[in-house]
Structures are given as C-alpha cells and as structure tokens.
Amino acid sequence: MDFVEMLVVAGGVAAIAWVNWYFFLAEKRKGASEAKVGAAGVQQAVIRVEGGYTPSRVRLRSGQPARLVFDRREDSSCSEEVVIPEFGVRRFLPAHQRTTIDLPPAKAGTYEFTCGMSMLRGSLVVEDAR
C-alpha cells in the first residue's frame, strides 16, 4: 500500500467517524430540559429545531397534559416534519415559525421524536411526580 492509498483509507475512516458522531452522539451533548408548568396545569417546553433538536431531551411529569413548541429556525428539508409515533403525531414544521403540539397526559416512560427521515432525534422522558 503506497502513501496515497493510506491517505484515502485514513480519510474514509475519518469521514465515517464524523458521520457517526454527528448523527448518533452529538444530540446527547445538548442536554435535557424540564418542561415548565403553566397556570392551566399544562407543561410546556420550547424545542429549537436547527441542525437537530435543542434540547434533545425533555423531561415531563406523568399524568399531566403537555405542550411542545417546536421553533424551527432553518430551511433544511430534513427538519420540516416531526414525528412522535407513540402519540400518533406527524406534523409539518414551517420554516422560521413556531408550531405547537399538544399531547395528552402520558404514563412514565421514554418516548422518542424524530424528523420525517429519522435522522434528527430527541426524546420525551416522562417521570412520575415526586
């Protein structure tokens, strides 16, 4: 194997590592956020949609309705839809606008949400009230 072939192999390995980091590990660094409970008893969280979901993990309390506000700040076709399978939600997110999704009270557990292509990922962590 000559020098050029070694460079091509090293570049390929670096590209594979970057893709795995970007799509599978980068979302975890954005942290978790606890939803705020409003006067009507509805939990609310604002999730910024820009190259991913921020925060990518939202903590909710079980047994209370929730309102998720997706604030889409980009034109990327990947982020134009959000899907929450366990709640039967598939909603178009207009570019540079906020979209509100109301969810019924949920049982304790973790519920994933993704973009329409399942490349961007986030989760709702529903916990029993303390």
Short mmCIF file of C-alpha atoms in Angstrom, two decimals:
data_model
loop_
_atom_site.label_atom_id
_atom_site.label_comp_id
_atom_site.label_asym_id
_atom_site.label_seq_id
_atom_site.Cartn_x
_atom_site.Cartn_y
_atom_site.Cartn_z
CA MET A 1 0.00 0.00 0.00
CA ASP A 2 1.52 3.30 -1.04
CA PHE A 3 1.16 6.72 0.64
CA VAL A 4 -1.81 7.87 -1.48
CA GLU A 5 -3.82 4.73 -0.70
CA MET A 6 -3.10 5.16 3.01
CA LEU A 7 -4.32 8.77 2.81
CA VAL A 8 -7.56 7.66 1.11
CA VAL A 9 -8.18 4.98 3.77
CA ALA A 10 -7.45 7.44 6.60
CA GLY A 11 -9.80 10.00 5.05
CA GLY A 12 -12.54 7.37 4.74
CA VAL A 13 -12.16 6.32 8.37
CA ALA A 14 -12.28 9.97 9.47
CA ALA A 15 -15.45 10.57 7.42
CA ILE A 16 -17.17 7.51 8.91
CA ALA A 17 -16.22 8.62 12.44
CA TRP A 18 -17.55 12.14 11.84
CA VAL A 19 -20.89 10.87 10.43
CA ASN A 20 -21.38 8.57 13.43
CA TRP A 21 -20.54 11.35 15.88
CA TYR A 22 -22.81 13.88 14.16
CA PHE A 23 -25.90 11.68 13.86
CA PHE A 24 -25.62 9.48 16.95
CA LEU A 25 -23.55 11.24 19.62
CA ALA A 26 -23.91 14.98 19.04
CA GLU A 27 -27.57 15.01 20.14
CA LYS A 28 -26.63 13.74 23.58
CA ARG A 29 -24.45 16.78 24.31
CA LYS A 30 -27.41 19.16 24.04
CA GLY A 31 -28.70 18.13 27.44
CA ALA A 32 -32.12 17.76 28.99
CA SER A 33 -34.62 20.38 29.94
CA GLU A 34 -37.58 20.15 32.28
CA ALA A 35 -40.90 21.44 30.96
CA LYS A 36 -42.38 24.44 32.79
CA VAL A 37 -45.87 24.07 34.24
CA GLY A 38 -48.18 26.96 33.36
CA ALA A 39 -51.17 28.38 35.24
CA ALA A 40 -53.57 25.98 33.48
CA GLY A 41 -51.53 22.98 34.66
CA VAL A 42 -50.16 22.29 31.18
CA GLN A 43 -46.46 21.52 30.93
CA GLN A 44 -44.70 23.43 28.17
CA ALA A 45 -41.30 23.10 26.55
CA VAL A 46 -39.83 25.04 23.64
CA ILE A 47 -37.61 22.95 21.36
CA ARG A 48 -35.38 24.75 18.87
CA VAL A 49 -35.07 22.98 15.52
CA GLU A 50 -31.77 23.91 13.89
CA GLY A 51 -29.46 21.13 12.77
CA GLY A 52 -31.10 18.97 15.46
CA TYR A 53 -33.34 19.44 18.46
CA THR A 54 -32.30 21.65 21.38
CA PRO A 55 -32.91 20.41 23.97
CA SER A 56 -32.90 16.89 22.58
CA ARG A 57 -34.30 15.51 25.87
CA VAL A 58 -37.34 16.99 27.54
CA ARG A 59 -38.46 15.85 30.98
CA LEU A 60 -42.22 15.79 31.65
CA ARG A 61 -44.35 14.70 34.59
CA SER A 62 -46.70 11.78 34.13
CA GLY A 63 -50.44 12.33 34.27
CA GLN A 64 -50.33 15.96 33.08
CA PRO A 65 -51.01 17.27 29.57
CA ALA A 66 -48.02 18.72 27.74
CA ARG A 67 -47.47 21.34 25.06
CA LEU A 68 -44.38 21.17 22.88
CA VAL A 69 -43.46 24.28 20.89
CA PHE A 70 -41.13 23.47 18.01
CA ASP A 71 -39.25 26.63 16.98
CA ARG A 72 -37.87 25.80 13.52
CA ARG A 73 -35.06 28.20 12.57
CA GLU A 74 -33.91 26.71 9.27
CA ASP A 75 -34.91 25.70 5.75
CA SER A 76 -33.40 22.19 5.73
CA SER A 77 -35.80 19.65 4.24
CA CYS A 78 -34.85 17.11 6.91
CA SER A 79 -36.31 19.18 9.73
CA GLU A 80 -39.60 20.07 8.03
CA GLU A 81 -41.53 17.36 9.85
CA VAL A 82 -41.64 15.99 13.39
CA VAL A 83 -42.92 12.52 14.23
CA ILE A 84 -43.90 11.24 17.69
CA PRO A 85 -45.08 7.68 16.96
CA GLU A 86 -46.41 6.77 20.41
CA PHE A 87 -48.82 9.72 20.29
CA GLY A 88 -49.76 9.36 16.61
CA VAL A 89 -48.21 12.74 15.78
CA ARG A 90 -46.81 13.58 12.35
CA ARG A 91 -46.70 17.36 11.92
CA PHE A 92 -45.24 19.68 9.29
CA LEU A 93 -42.99 22.40 10.76
CA PRO A 94 -42.99 25.57 8.62
CA ALA A 95 -39.55 27.19 8.27
CA HIS A 96 -38.81 30.08 10.65
CA GLN A 97 -42.06 29.61 12.58
CA ARG A 98 -43.23 28.08 15.83
CA THR A 99 -45.52 25.04 15.78
CA THR A 100 -47.43 23.94 18.88
CA ILE A 101 -48.23 20.29 19.54
CA ASP A 102 -50.48 19.38 22.46
CA LEU A 103 -50.03 15.94 23.99
CA PRO A 104 -52.38 14.12 26.35
CA PRO A 105 -51.22 13.01 29.80
CA ALA A 106 -48.73 10.18 29.43
CA LYS A 107 -47.56 7.30 31.56
CA ALA A 108 -43.98 7.19 32.82
CA GLY A 109 -41.54 6.14 30.12
CA THR A 110 -39.36 7.43 27.31
CA TYR A 111 -40.97 8.48 24.04
CA GLU A 112 -38.83 9.26 21.00
CA PHE A 113 -39.47 12.01 18.48
CA THR A 114 -37.70 12.27 15.14
CA CYS A 115 -37.70 14.16 11.88
CA GLY A 116 -39.56 12.57 8.97
CA MET A 117 -36.40 10.77 7.85
CA SER A 118 -35.45 9.64 11.41
CA MET A 119 -32.08 11.38 11.19
CA LEU A 120 -32.74 14.04 13.84
CA ARG A 121 -33.72 12.52 17.18
CA GLY A 122 -34.97 13.60 20.53
CA SER A 123 -36.88 12.10 23.44
CA LEU A 124 -39.55 12.90 25.96
CA VAL A 125 -38.75 11.44 29.38
CA VAL A 126 -41.97 11.17 31.34
CA GLU A 127 -41.39 10.68 35.07
CA ASP A 128 -43.77 10.01 37.94
CA ALA A 129 -44.41 13.08 40.09
CA ARG A 130 -42.15 13.23 43.14
#
